[in-house]
Amino acid sequence: MSKIDKVVLAYSGGLDTSVIVRWLQDTYGCEVVTFTADIGQGEEVEPARAKAEALGVKEIYIDDLREEYVRDFVFPMFRANTIYEGEYLLGTSIARPLIAKRLIEIANETGADAISHGATGKGNDQVRFELGAYALKPGIQVIAPWREWDLTSREKLMKYCEQHKIPVDFSSGKKKSPYSMDANLLHISYEGGILEDPWAEAEEDMWRWSVSPEAAPDTPTYITLEFENGDPVAIDGERLSPATMLERLNKLGGDNGIGRLDIVENRYVGMKSRGCYETPGGTILLKAHRAIESITLDREVAHLKDELMPRYAKLIYNGYWWSPERRMLQAAIDESQQVVNGEVRLKLYKGSVSAVGRRSADSLFDERIATFEEDAGAYDQKDAEGFIKLNALRLRIAAGKGRDLI
Amino acid sequence: MSKIDKVVLAYSGGLDTSVIVRWLQDTYGCEVVTFTADIGQGEEVEPARAKAEALGVKEIYIDDLREEYVRDFVFPMFRANTIYEGEYLLGTSIARPLIAKRLIEIANETGADAISHGATGKGNDQVRFELGAYALKPGIQVIAPWREWDLTSREKLMKYCEQHKIPVDFSSGKKKSPYSMDANLLHISYEGGILEDPWAEAEEDMWRWSVSPEAAPDTPTYITLEFENGDPVAIDGERLSPATMLERLNKLGGDNGIGRLDIVENRYVGMKSRGCYETPGGTILLKAHRAIESITLDREVAHLKDELMPRYAKLIYNGYWWSPERRMLQAAIDESQQVVNGEVRLKLYKGSVSAVGRRSADSLFDERIATFEEDAGAYDQKDAEGFIKLNALRLRIAAGKGRDLI
Amino acid sequence: MSKIDKVVLAYSGGLDTSVIVRWLQDTYGCEVVTFTADIGQGEEVEPARAKAEALGVKEIYIDDLREEYVRDFVFPMFRANTIYEGEYLLGTSIARPLIAKRLIEIANETGADAISHGATGKGNDQVRFELGAYALKPGIQVIAPWREWDLTSREKLMKYCEQHKIPVDFSSGKKKSPYSMDANLLHISYEGGILEDPWAEAEEDMWRWSVSPEAAPDTPTYITLEFENGDPVAIDGERLSPATMLERLNKLGGDNGIGRLDIVENRYVGMKSRGCYETPGGTILLKAHRAIESITLDREVAHLKDELMPRYAKLIYNGYWWSPERRMLQAAIDESQQVVNGEVRLKLYKGSVSAVGRRSADSLFDERIATFEEDAGAYDQKDAEGFIKLNALRLRIAAGKGRDLI
Amino acid sequence: MSKIDKVVLAYSGGLDTSVIVRWLQDTYGCEVVTFTADIGQGEEVEPARAKAEALGVKEIYIDDLREEYVRDFVFPMFRANTIYEGEYLLGTSIARPLIAKRLIEIANETGADAISHGATGKGNDQVRFELGAYALKPGIQVIAPWREWDLTSREKLMKYCEQHKIPVDFSSGKKKSPYSMDANLLHISYEGGILEDPWAEAEEDMWRWSVSPEAAPDTPTYITLEFENGDPVAIDGERLSPATMLERLNKLGGDNGIGRLDIVENRYVGMKSRGCYETPGGTILLKAHRAIESITLDREVAHLKDELMPRYAKLIYNGYWWSPERRMLQAAIDESQQVVNGEVRLKLYKGSVSAVGRRSADSLFDERIATFEEDAGAYDQKDAEGFIKLNALRLRIAAGKGRDLI
């Protein structure tokens, strides 16, 4: 164990990370700096101050990172239409690099020699926090209490609280959920409990951010979403900041039962894991972004993006936001988005979001050419013959040599 | 113009292809063989016989290809979770190679030296028919009347009918749709009309295969879909043939408002085109297939499939089903599907399909390892430290050399 | 045939393009503007002026494009380590987009409504010229005489010269080669003649730019090549302009028998074609660029580049330099090259080029960590256990479930 | 430390693995089974028997795996034209999965509960051995002495020998090389020593398998290599078994100075490492395989292979031979090789190998179409116009809308 004088802890104000404060103080004999961020998880962050003070913490950071989060992390990711394993919108993954960055900034400001977090040794989040931290400050030390201590059950944890006089009301006042949850402006996630049986359906009262499709309004909601350079900037003509945009889309989606997801995913550390997610605004945004791209992006650019996307998603899921390969891909993605401007009209209804119209000054849709009517020479149908003939040439030669495809 | 003695025509029995029969006879002075296939388009094919006879056709082929279509084309494609441009399930594209193959088989049987079809010079279908034909019979000649004749408007076409005494009731008896439509067991498509304005919303009465989500039942429908080697084989325990399976899924999806899609897509011939699609069964199948894969496929296999999928989709969209590169990709895909066995429980409700449960004797989901509870040593959390440290090493070295990622 | 008033012709000054001047004047009754470029083909371009004047051309452009060619086309391509089909360094392909661009600039300056070129209807160059022209000026018309006229044999061509009094000494004064050749600063190519039999070995006297390895010096030549941002800037400490750099490398390579290549390649228009190439400087540059990247690039960036490269090569080979997808890839590639600085020491000897040393202020090579000796804690070997254990986890779970890999 | 009763050790018979035998016996109090394989490393394996016996080993396995190695590992890899990071032919990587497989087979036969190897904690080989072992027998335990013990310097090791009476002449009788070397039928590798400075040129006397190009014969050697299903089967008409084939190619290559390589590569464990390699036969084989593919493979198949290759190479380099994703890629690769039959004529000369001729009954090269002479209608040059026009359409539309590419 290296000598550690000061550690910056990602502190939620909840019971677990409060225990970690005390455990770090006791185990490492070091000073603890707490860092609590509002990234839209839907809970007050200010109460964390008093709790940290009660634990003897002298340097307390409480930041509102919502705008930075959406502007610099969520939106860049959505420019790529990012989905992990065909389904997951990466709501947890994309929040981690921001936390990692802020931990390191605070470590630099406070002269801390280590960072710490409350993620377990089985999950992806430890990887995301730590890869980010190492990439931004290679000499930093990392303390991951869940990998080190022996408080491996709830009872041991509660006993530790008792012994160390950590007020149990540090625990959330809300009805204890049977699920392990995590939330930020992009989504809320559920794991554990009955979800550990992938055959068991999630209970209706688990979902917190969206009404069920059954309970959603019987009439559709229409909105128009405006994009500039691939990012959404206005709803129905009202310009909104990134965080306000995502909040608004979450409200619209949640009210219409949009964005629930129930999957089994592959963790970077090697096991499969069942997770349920609500991503109301993100689900709308993805649909809309694809729609505005559909009229503004060149075909081959769109296809190249589609082929690169799974790699990009995997990078973010695995915790490599802060990496040169992510920057390289981002450069390509961002290059493509300069023309992604215009409006998409969306229909939200009982769990579904559909693009029903799209228009843009940068549209490449050419009605003159696309029309089924006479096009006055905009397109010469005879060109198709040569196009087909030459595309077929290699196949014809092969068939002529006896190659059999059936 | 080469001398052509006999041509096999993909004949629907409708007005357009009836005109083509006569036009081929007149223009090429050749015998016409008609070929009409039931691929689940939802119209009787037998009436085509009398119409062809009335036009003087002596060799008439009418085939029920539904089982072959689903078994040998639709299912292999779904093994790859195939989607074109993030949205389109390729319902038109995947039917074409079967038609091309049958045209060539009939050309071989009848000694024809050419094939012909009713696809226009602006679309993808001409490419798909002709690439397939050339790949399977390199010396075949292709006549594409829409690229050759001057019947470029409805009026000219009707006038030709009059002059050549083609009964106008060859035209479909149904209310003339303002849309250009195409259907087979996988989907029905709509193009043209007001859809040529991508900002205009499709009218509700356009959709034919599905009720609107609004009109769908107020209670969800649950089904269990069973897979073997990546293909669906039973619904709620009832084993079904491929075509019957897809019909049943279409009914279930259509009744619950599932599978509508409104997109602008990029055609192979170079222009953008607006299309609306109903793919009720396919939409369910895709969701279910991903769900059964989520517990049975290895992570890296799943990711490799995701990265290859856009290429595979593009091949099919562009008409390269009958190509060695499609076979090469199919070999990889099929290799992965031997373990894709098990059951998925699905919830269908007002336009949405969700996987709510999945189980399999081939499941790689390991509750013992995934659990949030104590796992009795199934997983050593300390391993994560080394895992992260070595994955971070290249990033730390770079940061140590002053590389800046922010 | 559209009405054409003025056409810009890519004019070499040779017999074929001289015939085209006259043929364009006669066939289209239009004015011809000639454009002759020095891109390092090794022949004087100024003589083209008198020839064009003799043919009645009034607007004559003769440009030295060598620096632009290497700086804006060759070097950006080499940043990607571009090779087509594992072998070909794209020496012809990369010169075409520059010619296309210049043709369009001249069309804009002279008010021409068409461009023309001397490439045949079987090759890739017609595609490269025309795709570039259309991409840069969508309304431009293109005249490709070899696809239109009936001068399909050498005799017909000579007869046309006679009839139209085109001096036959317009033909190159040099011994007529049995090969079709093309040259620019990056390479010289040979096709046709006995090469049309892929089993026949090229004759020694075909090669023009390099001595045979047998005839190369018996002692190796060592050079040190310096890179900045992925481009070579100095040889043995002497800074050189891009074109001068490539000329120098060609001399060094040619003298040492480096850069000969004999392949069968796949043309974009669908057939296979045998080609022999000499790319002396490019062969050295590729080796050196990989070597400097080997110590300066992050591993994952390098691998991403390797995976994207074949696509990028195909784009250039097929003529899509002037495309948004090439720009998108270029953005990613260029992003990676900011750190590609430093020196490579190379050994040139009888046909081989080897990197024997590489160093850089941006090196990520860490002797402390890489050493076989004790590393004083720079690397903790115990980390490897966790790294392997977690990377193996998915494989172990699968094996535990009975999956068999042998 | 788990209780281990019996361990199978990959035993070379050299000093290091002899120390490991004793260390395992002492540290784990377990029985050691030694396994020594002839994979063409060029040293007798039989002497390992007496050494193992002297160390008290009772179960001794000595296998000649040369044919299996080349047939089931080297050749399948070469079907993909596999190169890691643009340069490295994976000579070390591809031998490891065979050793891993055999270790597990012997563990199964002898009832051992662990395997052990002499690879260090910094390298790739530990990963390759252990991933393979875990994938084939998930409950196996792995002992990696170099990660556990404190014999971290040569002196400590020699002292241990003295204390435990391990005869020092177990050390190789040959002049001690300053390099860390590894050899098998595919290659010999050198690391360490002065190579740890990537600017230092390797000394001429380091290389053991090839003469220097300078010392190679002054006249070229020509050979004809015949392929069946992508694998080489005969040289100059003489059919050879896989191992004999590779031995023969090694001799031919080595005699002509072919196959030396000096690179800096990226290890899976995160650091860069300098390595020198001699792969004489493999270098010839790669060139020849590409040449036979050039006339027999379809273009798109070839391009798909090229795009997949870097992934496949990375899998093998990183130790994932025994993985479902490697099998998936192999299925695609092998599917493509059925037509890769024919002959390649090669010129070997002073460090270079060139393909100078290729022919095949499965050739897709069509002289009739490729010819520069009149082709009697085999190819209609006018088809090129439509081909180009439609390929340009998207670019023209974009340019028409004002998109600027320069």
Short mmCIF file of N, CA, C and O in Angstrom, two decimals, chain D residues 143-212:
data_model
loop_
_atom_site.label_atom_id
_atom_site.label_comp_id
_atom_site.label_asym_id
_atom_site.label_seq_id
_atom_site.Cartn_x
_atom_site.Cartn_y
_atom_site.Cartn_z
N ILE D 143 -0.15 -21.62 -13.15
CA ILE D 143 0.95 -21.09 -12.35
C ILE D 143 1.96 -20.44 -13.30
O ILE D 143 2.49 -21.10 -14.20
N ALA D 144 2.17 -19.15 -13.09
CA ALA D 144 3.12 -18.41 -13.92
C ALA D 144 4.26 -17.97 -13.03
O ALA D 144 4.23 -16.89 -12.44
N PRO D 145 5.28 -18.81 -12.90
CA PRO D 145 6.34 -18.53 -11.91
C PRO D 145 6.93 -17.13 -12.03
O PRO D 145 7.18 -16.48 -11.02
N TRP D 146 7.14 -16.66 -13.25
CA TRP D 146 7.78 -15.35 -13.40
C TRP D 146 6.95 -14.23 -12.78
O TRP D 146 7.46 -13.15 -12.51
N ARG D 147 5.64 -14.46 -12.62
CA ARG D 147 4.82 -13.43 -11.97
C ARG D 147 4.80 -13.61 -10.46
O ARG D 147 4.31 -12.75 -9.74
N GLU D 148 5.29 -14.78 -9.99
CA GLU D 148 5.16 -15.07 -8.57
C GLU D 148 6.46 -15.03 -7.80
O GLU D 148 6.51 -14.56 -6.67
N TRP D 149 7.47 -15.58 -8.39
CA TRP D 149 8.67 -15.77 -7.61
C TRP D 149 9.50 -14.49 -7.50
O TRP D 149 9.19 -13.47 -8.08
N ASP D 150 10.60 -14.62 -6.73
CA ASP D 150 11.46 -13.44 -6.58
C ASP D 150 12.80 -13.65 -7.27
O ASP D 150 13.77 -12.96 -6.99
N LEU D 151 12.84 -14.61 -8.19
CA LEU D 151 14.08 -14.86 -8.94
C LEU D 151 14.15 -13.90 -10.12
O LEU D 151 14.19 -14.31 -11.28
N THR D 152 14.17 -12.63 -9.79
CA THR D 152 13.95 -11.64 -10.85
C THR D 152 15.22 -11.18 -11.53
O THR D 152 15.20 -10.27 -12.33
N SER D 153 16.34 -11.79 -11.18
CA SER D 153 17.55 -11.46 -11.94
C SER D 153 18.31 -12.75 -12.22
O SER D 153 18.08 -13.79 -11.59
N ARG D 154 19.21 -12.66 -13.17
CA ARG D 154 20.03 -13.83 -13.55
C ARG D 154 20.81 -14.36 -12.34
O ARG D 154 20.91 -15.56 -12.13
N GLU D 155 21.32 -13.44 -11.53
CA GLU D 155 22.12 -13.88 -10.37
C GLU D 155 21.26 -14.69 -9.40
O GLU D 155 21.68 -15.74 -8.91
N LYS D 156 20.08 -14.17 -9.11
CA LYS D 156 19.21 -14.89 -8.18
C LYS D 156 18.88 -16.28 -8.73
O LYS D 156 18.81 -17.26 -8.00
N LEU D 157 18.70 -16.34 -10.03
CA LEU D 157 18.37 -17.60 -10.67
C LEU D 157 19.53 -18.58 -10.53
O LEU D 157 19.35 -19.76 -10.19
N MET D 158 20.75 -18.09 -10.78
CA MET D 158 21.92 -18.96 -10.70
C MET D 158 22.14 -19.43 -9.26
O MET D 158 22.51 -20.57 -9.03
N LYS D 159 21.86 -18.54 -8.34
CA LYS D 159 22.02 -18.90 -6.94
C LYS D 159 21.03 -20.00 -6.57
O LYS D 159 21.35 -20.94 -5.83
N TYR D 160 19.81 -19.86 -7.09
CA TYR D 160 18.78 -20.86 -6.85
C TYR D 160 19.24 -22.21 -7.40
O TYR D 160 19.07 -23.26 -6.76
N CYS D 161 19.86 -22.21 -8.57
CA CYS D 161 20.36 -23.45 -9.17
C CYS D 161 21.37 -24.11 -8.24
O CYS D 161 21.35 -25.32 -8.00
N GLU D 162 22.25 -23.28 -7.76
CA GLU D 162 23.30 -23.77 -6.88
C GLU D 162 22.69 -24.42 -5.63
O GLU D 162 22.99 -25.56 -5.29
N GLN D 163 21.77 -23.65 -5.01
CA GLN D 163 21.15 -24.13 -3.78
C GLN D 163 20.40 -25.43 -4.01
O GLN D 163 20.34 -26.30 -3.15
N HIS D 164 19.78 -25.54 -5.19
CA HIS D 164 18.93 -26.71 -5.45
C HIS D 164 19.61 -27.73 -6.34
O HIS D 164 18.97 -28.64 -6.84
N LYS D 165 20.91 -27.54 -6.55
CA LYS D 165 21.70 -28.51 -7.30
C LYS D 165 21.13 -28.80 -8.69
O LYS D 165 21.04 -29.95 -9.13
N ILE D 166 20.71 -27.76 -9.35
CA ILE D 166 20.29 -27.91 -10.74
C ILE D 166 21.53 -27.71 -11.60
O ILE D 166 22.17 -26.65 -11.54
N PRO D 167 21.94 -28.73 -12.35
CA PRO D 167 23.17 -28.63 -13.13
C PRO D 167 23.09 -27.44 -14.08
O PRO D 167 22.13 -27.30 -14.84
N VAL D 168 24.10 -26.59 -14.02
CA VAL D 168 24.06 -25.39 -14.87
C VAL D 168 24.19 -25.74 -16.34
O VAL D 168 23.79 -24.99 -17.22
N ASP D 169 24.77 -26.93 -16.62
CA ASP D 169 24.87 -27.29 -18.04
C ASP D 169 23.50 -27.61 -18.62
O ASP D 169 23.36 -27.93 -19.79
N PHE D 170 22.47 -27.52 -17.80
CA PHE D 170 21.14 -27.56 -18.38
C PHE D 170 20.95 -26.36 -19.29
O PHE D 170 20.13 -26.35 -20.19
N SER D 171 21.76 -25.34 -18.99
CA SER D 171 21.74 -24.18 -19.87
C SER D 171 22.21 -24.61 -21.25
O SER D 171 22.99 -25.54 -21.40
N SER D 172 21.74 -23.93 -22.25
CA SER D 172 22.09 -24.28 -23.62
C SER D 172 23.59 -24.24 -23.80
O SER D 172 24.27 -23.35 -23.30
N GLY D 173 24.11 -25.24 -24.48
CA GLY D 173 25.54 -25.31 -24.67
C GLY D 173 26.06 -24.26 -25.64
O GLY D 173 27.24 -23.94 -25.65
N LYS D 174 25.16 -23.71 -26.42
CA LYS D 174 25.59 -22.75 -27.44
C LYS D 174 26.03 -21.44 -26.81
O LYS D 174 25.63 -21.10 -25.70
N LYS D 175 26.83 -20.73 -27.57
CA LYS D 175 27.23 -19.39 -27.14
C LYS D 175 25.98 -18.65 -26.69
O LYS D 175 24.98 -18.59 -27.37
N LYS D 176 26.05 -18.15 -25.50
CA LYS D 176 24.91 -17.42 -24.95
C LYS D 176 24.63 -16.19 -25.81
O LYS D 176 25.50 -15.36 -26.04
N SER D 177 23.42 -16.11 -26.31
CA SER D 177 23.04 -14.95 -27.12
C SER D 177 22.70 -13.78 -26.21
O SER D 177 22.14 -13.96 -25.13
N PRO D 178 23.05 -12.59 -26.63
CA PRO D 178 22.63 -11.42 -25.84
C PRO D 178 21.15 -11.11 -26.03
O PRO D 178 20.63 -10.21 -25.41
N TYR D 179 20.49 -11.87 -26.89
CA TYR D 179 19.09 -11.60 -27.19
C TYR D 179 18.20 -12.67 -26.57
O TYR D 179 18.61 -13.81 -26.38
N SER D 180 16.99 -12.31 -26.31
CA SER D 180 15.98 -13.28 -25.96
C SER D 180 15.41 -13.80 -27.27
O SER D 180 14.91 -13.03 -28.07
N MET D 181 15.50 -15.10 -27.47
CA MET D 181 15.11 -15.65 -28.76
C MET D 181 14.00 -16.67 -28.61
O MET D 181 13.85 -17.31 -27.57
N ASP D 182 13.25 -16.85 -29.67
CA ASP D 182 12.24 -17.88 -29.71
C ASP D 182 12.10 -18.34 -31.15
O ASP D 182 12.13 -17.52 -32.07
N ALA D 183 11.95 -19.66 -31.32
CA ALA D 183 11.89 -20.15 -32.70
C ALA D 183 10.87 -21.26 -32.84
O ALA D 183 10.57 -21.99 -31.88
N ASN D 184 10.31 -21.33 -34.01
CA ASN D 184 9.50 -22.48 -34.42
C ASN D 184 9.54 -22.53 -35.93
O ASN D 184 10.19 -21.69 -36.56
N LEU D 185 8.83 -23.46 -36.52
CA LEU D 185 8.97 -23.63 -37.97
C LEU D 185 8.67 -22.36 -38.75
O LEU D 185 9.14 -22.19 -39.87
N LEU D 186 7.87 -21.47 -38.18
CA LEU D 186 7.52 -20.28 -38.94
C LEU D 186 8.54 -19.17 -38.82
O LEU D 186 8.75 -18.42 -39.77
N HIS D 187 9.21 -19.07 -37.67
CA HIS D 187 10.15 -17.95 -37.55
C HIS D 187 11.07 -18.10 -36.35
O HIS D 187 10.89 -18.97 -35.50
N ILE D 188 12.04 -17.22 -36.31
CA ILE D 188 12.84 -17.03 -35.11
C ILE D 188 12.78 -15.55 -34.75
O ILE D 188 12.77 -14.69 -35.63
N SER D 189 12.68 -15.28 -33.46
CA SER D 189 12.54 -13.89 -33.02
C SER D 189 13.68 -13.51 -32.09
O SER D 189 14.27 -14.36 -31.42
N TYR D 190 13.97 -12.21 -32.06
CA TYR D 190 15.00 -11.65 -31.19
C TYR D 190 14.45 -10.42 -30.47
O TYR D 190 13.87 -9.55 -31.11
N GLU D 191 14.67 -10.38 -29.18
CA GLU D 191 14.29 -9.22 -28.40
C GLU D 191 15.38 -8.96 -27.37
O GLU D 191 16.22 -9.81 -27.11
N GLY D 192 15.32 -7.79 -26.73
CA GLY D 192 16.24 -7.49 -25.64
C GLY D 192 17.61 -7.06 -26.13
O GLY D 192 17.84 -6.83 -27.32
N GLY D 193 18.53 -6.93 -25.21
CA GLY D 193 19.89 -6.51 -25.55
C GLY D 193 19.86 -5.11 -26.17
O GLY D 193 19.06 -4.27 -25.78
N ILE D 194 20.69 -4.93 -27.16
CA ILE D 194 20.76 -3.59 -27.76
C ILE D 194 19.47 -3.24 -28.49
O ILE D 194 19.21 -2.07 -28.78
N LEU D 195 18.65 -4.24 -28.76
CA LEU D 195 17.39 -3.94 -29.45
C LEU D 195 16.46 -3.09 -28.59
O LEU D 195 15.51 -2.49 -29.10
N GLU D 196 16.75 -3.03 -27.29
CA GLU D 196 15.88 -2.21 -26.44
C GLU D 196 16.02 -0.73 -26.74
O GLU D 196 15.20 0.08 -26.29
N ASP D 197 17.03 -0.37 -27.51
CA ASP D 197 17.11 0.99 -28.04
C ASP D 197 16.62 0.95 -29.49
O ASP D 197 17.32 0.44 -30.36
N PRO D 198 15.45 1.47 -29.76
CA PRO D 198 14.88 1.31 -31.11
C PRO D 198 15.64 2.08 -32.19
O PRO D 198 15.36 1.92 -33.37
N TRP D 199 16.59 2.89 -31.79
CA TRP D 199 17.40 3.60 -32.77
C TRP D 199 18.62 2.77 -33.18
O TRP D 199 19.22 3.00 -34.24
N ALA D 200 18.97 1.78 -32.37
CA ALA D 200 20.16 0.98 -32.65
C ALA D 200 19.88 -0.09 -33.69
O ALA D 200 18.89 -0.82 -33.59
N GLU D 201 20.74 -0.18 -34.67
CA GLU D 201 20.56 -1.20 -35.70
C GLU D 201 20.97 -2.56 -35.15
O GLU D 201 21.94 -2.69 -34.40
N ALA D 202 20.20 -3.56 -35.52
CA ALA D 202 20.55 -4.92 -35.12
C ALA D 202 21.89 -5.29 -35.74
O ALA D 202 22.20 -4.90 -36.87
N GLU D 203 22.71 -6.04 -34.99
CA GLU D 203 24.00 -6.45 -35.53
C GLU D 203 23.82 -7.60 -36.51
O GLU D 203 22.96 -8.45 -36.33
N GLU D 204 24.66 -7.61 -37.50
CA GLU D 204 24.54 -8.62 -38.54
C GLU D 204 24.59 -10.03 -37.96
O GLU D 204 23.88 -10.94 -38.39
N ASP D 205 25.44 -10.25 -36.95
CA ASP D 205 25.59 -11.62 -36.48
C ASP D 205 24.44 -12.08 -35.57
O ASP D 205 24.45 -13.19 -35.07
N MET D 206 23.48 -11.20 -35.36
CA MET D 206 22.30 -11.63 -34.63
C MET D 206 21.46 -12.63 -35.45
O MET D 206 20.95 -13.61 -34.92
N TRP D 207 21.32 -12.34 -36.71
CA TRP D 207 20.42 -13.12 -37.58
C TRP D 207 20.95 -14.55 -37.75
O TRP D 207 22.11 -14.75 -38.05
N ARG D 208 20.09 -15.52 -37.58
CA ARG D 208 20.54 -16.91 -37.62
C ARG D 208 19.97 -17.76 -38.75
O ARG D 208 20.50 -18.80 -39.08
N TRP D 209 18.83 -17.35 -39.26
CA TRP D 209 18.16 -18.22 -40.23
C TRP D 209 18.38 -17.81 -41.67
O TRP D 209 18.09 -18.58 -42.58
N SER D 210 18.80 -16.61 -41.89
CA SER D 210 18.95 -16.13 -43.27
C SER D 210 20.33 -15.53 -43.45
O SER D 210 20.89 -14.94 -42.53
N VAL D 211 20.87 -15.69 -44.64
CA VAL D 211 22.07 -14.94 -44.97
C VAL D 211 21.67 -13.50 -45.18
O VAL D 211 20.51 -13.19 -45.41
N SER D 212 22.59 -12.61 -45.12
CA SER D 212 22.26 -11.22 -45.43
C SER D 212 22.02 -11.13 -46.93
O SER D 212 22.56 -11.92 -47.70
#
